Tab-separated table of C-alpha atoms in Angstrom:
chain	number	residue	atom	x	y	z
Y	677	UNK	CA	13.420	-31.754	15.513
Y	678	UNK	CA	15.862	-28.833	15.296
Y	679	UNK	CA	17.078	-30.096	11.908
Y	680	UNK	CA	13.510	-30.222	10.574
Y	681	UNK	CA	12.900	-26.639	11.697
Y	682	UNK	CA	16.122	-25.487	10.003
Y	683	UNK	CA	15.159	-27.238	6.763
Y	684	UNK	CA	11.670	-25.710	6.819
Y	685	UNK	CA	13.132	-22.266	7.527
Y	686	UNK	CA	15.592	-22.560	4.638
Y	687	UNK	CA	12.896	-23.961	2.333
Y	688	UNK	CA	10.528	-21.109	3.178
Y	689	UNK	CA	13.208	-18.484	2.553
Y	690	UNK	CA	13.910	-19.952	-0.864
Y	691	UNK	CA	10.386	-19.144	-1.954
Y	692	UNK	CA	9.801	-16.008	0.108
Y	693	UNK	CA	12.455	-13.929	-1.646
Y	694	UNK	CA	13.104	-14.971	-5.208
Y	695	UNK	CA	16.437	-14.042	-6.726
Y	696	UNK	CA	16.760	-12.878	-10.288
Y	697	UNK	CA	13.635	-14.632	-11.590
Y	698	UNK	CA	11.056	-12.634	-13.475
Y	699	UNK	CA	8.873	-11.912	-10.428
Y	700	UNK	CA	7.503	-8.732	-8.976
Y	701	UNK	CA	6.628	-8.032	-5.373
Y	702	UNK	CA	3.140	-6.910	-4.369
Y	703	UNK	CA	2.430	-5.096	-1.132
Y	704	UNK	CA	-1.231	-5.491	-0.169
Y	705	UNK	CA	-2.405	-3.175	2.569
Y	706	UNK	CA	-5.841	-3.811	4.059
Y	707	UNK	CA	-7.612	-0.857	5.620
Y	708	UNK	CA	-11.052	-0.399	7.173
Y	709	UNK	CA	-13.042	2.660	6.149
Y	710	UNK	CA	-15.050	4.861	8.466
Y	711	UNK	CA	-17.039	8.023	7.964
Y	712	UNK	CA	-16.157	11.148	9.879
Y	713	UNK	CA	-18.915	13.625	10.717
Y	714	UNK	CA	-20.110	15.177	7.466
Y	715	UNK	CA	-17.665	12.977	5.532
Y	716	UNK	CA	-18.558	11.961	1.999
Y	717	UNK	CA	-17.336	9.416	-0.516
Y	718	UNK	CA	-16.555	12.284	-2.892
Y	719	UNK	CA	-14.344	14.004	-0.307
Y	720	UNK	CA	-12.537	10.787	0.647
Y	721	UNK	CA	-11.792	9.945	-2.972
Y	722	UNK	CA	-10.698	13.546	-3.617
Y	723	UNK	CA	-8.236	13.483	-0.706
Y	724	UNK	CA	-6.829	10.121	-1.788
Y	725	UNK	CA	-6.515	11.398	-5.374
Y	726	UNK	CA	-4.611	14.489	-4.202
Y	727	UNK	CA	-2.234	12.270	-2.231
Y	728	UNK	CA	-1.781	9.840	-5.125
Y	729	UNK	CA	-1.124	12.644	-7.627
Y	730	UNK	CA	1.462	14.279	-5.360
Y	731	UNK	CA	3.172	11.153	-4.053
Y	732	UNK	CA	2.329	7.768	-5.556
Y	733	UNK	CA	2.259	8.789	-9.224
Y	734	UNK	CA	5.594	10.586	-8.835
Y	735	UNK	CA	7.286	7.598	-7.190
Y	736	UNK	CA	9.428	5.924	-9.855
Y	737	UNK	CA	9.771	2.734	-7.779
Y	738	UNK	CA	6.023	1.973	-7.782
Y	739	UNK	CA	5.352	-0.136	-10.891
Y	740	UNK	CA	1.590	-0.171	-10.380
Y	741	UNK	CA	-0.883	1.045	-7.804
Y	742	UNK	CA	-4.520	0.056	-7.298
Y	743	UNK	CA	-7.075	0.912	-4.680
Y	744	UNK	CA	-10.097	-1.294	-4.198
Y	745	UNK	CA	-13.104	-0.458	-2.055
Y	746	UNK	CA	-15.452	-3.244	-0.971
Y	747	UNK	CA	-18.562	-2.657	-2.960
Y	748	UNK	CA	-21.346	-5.112	-2.247
Y	749	UNK	CA	-22.454	-6.909	0.949
Y	750	UNK	CA	-23.593	-5.822	4.370
Y	751	UNK	CA	-20.099	-4.966	5.672
Y	752	UNK	CA	-18.411	-2.880	3.017
Y	753	UNK	CA	-15.631	-1.354	5.143
Y	754	UNK	CA	-12.706	-3.215	3.523
Y	755	UNK	CA	-10.335	-1.080	1.444
Y	756	UNK	CA	-7.265	-2.517	-0.265
Y	757	UNK	CA	-4.199	-0.703	-1.552
Y	758	UNK	CA	-2.092	-2.885	-3.840
Y	759	UNK	CA	1.302	-1.684	-5.018
Y	760	UNK	CA	3.735	-3.546	-7.233
Y	761	UNK	CA	7.522	-3.282	-7.034
Y	762	UNK	CA	10.382	-4.806	-8.981
Y	763	UNK	CA	11.810	-6.377	-5.792
Y	764	UNK	CA	12.189	-5.847	-2.052
Y	765	UNK	CA	14.948	-3.279	-2.474
Y	766	UNK	CA	12.742	-1.041	-4.608
Y	767	UNK	CA	9.899	-1.422	-2.099
Y	768	UNK	CA	12.184	0.017	0.588
Y	769	UNK	CA	13.315	2.797	-1.767
Y	770	UNK	CA	9.686	3.581	-2.607
Y	771	UNK	CA	8.788	3.998	1.065
Y	772	UNK	CA	11.717	6.394	1.571
Y	773	UNK	CA	10.807	8.346	-1.568
Y	774	UNK	CA	7.184	8.602	-0.405
Y	775	UNK	CA	8.416	10.455	2.696
Y	776	UNK	CA	10.417	12.876	0.533
Y	777	UNK	CA	7.526	13.428	-1.870
Y	778	UNK	CA	5.117	14.099	1.010
Y	779	UNK	CA	7.477	16.752	2.385
Y	780	UNK	CA	7.849	18.272	-1.067
Y	781	UNK	CA	4.076	18.350	-1.687
Y	782	UNK	CA	3.308	19.741	1.778
Y	783	UNK	CA	6.477	21.533	2.935
Y	784	UNK	CA	4.795	23.041	5.994
Y	785	UNK	CA	4.672	20.287	8.610
Y	786	UNK	CA	1.417	21.585	10.139
Y	787	UNK	CA	-0.301	21.683	6.741
Y	788	UNK	CA	1.009	18.190	5.918
Y	789	UNK	CA	-0.214	16.804	9.247
Y	790	UNK	CA	-3.622	18.460	8.792
Y	791	UNK	CA	-3.983	16.929	5.322
Y	792	UNK	CA	-2.887	13.450	6.490
Y	793	UNK	CA	-5.240	13.672	9.493
Y	794	UNK	CA	-8.156	14.684	7.284
Y	795	UNK	CA	-7.478	11.853	4.807
Y	796	UNK	CA	-6.804	9.444	7.682
Y	797	UNK	CA	-10.166	10.377	9.192
Y	798	UNK	CA	-11.757	8.153	6.557
Y	799	UNK	CA	-9.877	5.054	7.761
Y	800	UNK	CA	-9.841	3.223	11.073
Y	801	UNK	CA	-6.622	3.270	13.061
Y	802	UNK	CA	-5.779	-0.269	11.924
Y	803	UNK	CA	-4.265	-1.841	8.853
Y	804	UNK	CA	-2.924	-5.181	7.726
Y	805	UNK	CA	0.082	-5.732	5.463
Y	806	UNK	CA	1.014	-8.684	3.300
Y	807	UNK	CA	3.765	-9.175	0.723
Y	808	UNK	CA	3.198	-11.428	-2.265
Y	809	UNK	CA	5.345	-12.373	-5.230
Y	810	UNK	CA	3.836	-12.644	-8.663
Y	811	UNK	CA	4.150	-15.735	-10.788
Y	812	UNK	CA	4.121	-14.599	-14.431
Y	813	UNK	CA	3.879	-18.177	-15.670
Y	814	UNK	CA	0.469	-18.454	-14.028
Y	815	UNK	CA	-0.833	-15.001	-14.906
Y	816	UNK	CA	-2.939	-13.724	-17.766
């Protein structure tokens, strides 16, 4: 039984972190939206755009970035943020650079916290994370 577990663990690791193949890594973050008092879609999108312009778009390690809001059905609270990285190392570098870029964009800690709190007011205090690898051979 122990041998089978070891083999499965090794097999899973082989596919979980590809080596030098032509793959990219996608981080998919699932959020749930909410509406603060007097909150509007226009304000939420404006706050997210300000953040993206000051942080995400200046982050050289982010190959692509997409945000998807659930559009049609009774429960439309799902919100996805999908970012693409060259590999796991650049994902870690991107996270560190995001912190630096946030501090550069909002040098005053109180102002930064106020902005993040206001933007965060549009999302529940929950998120899910998943990492995926692309397979260019199966992509259009």
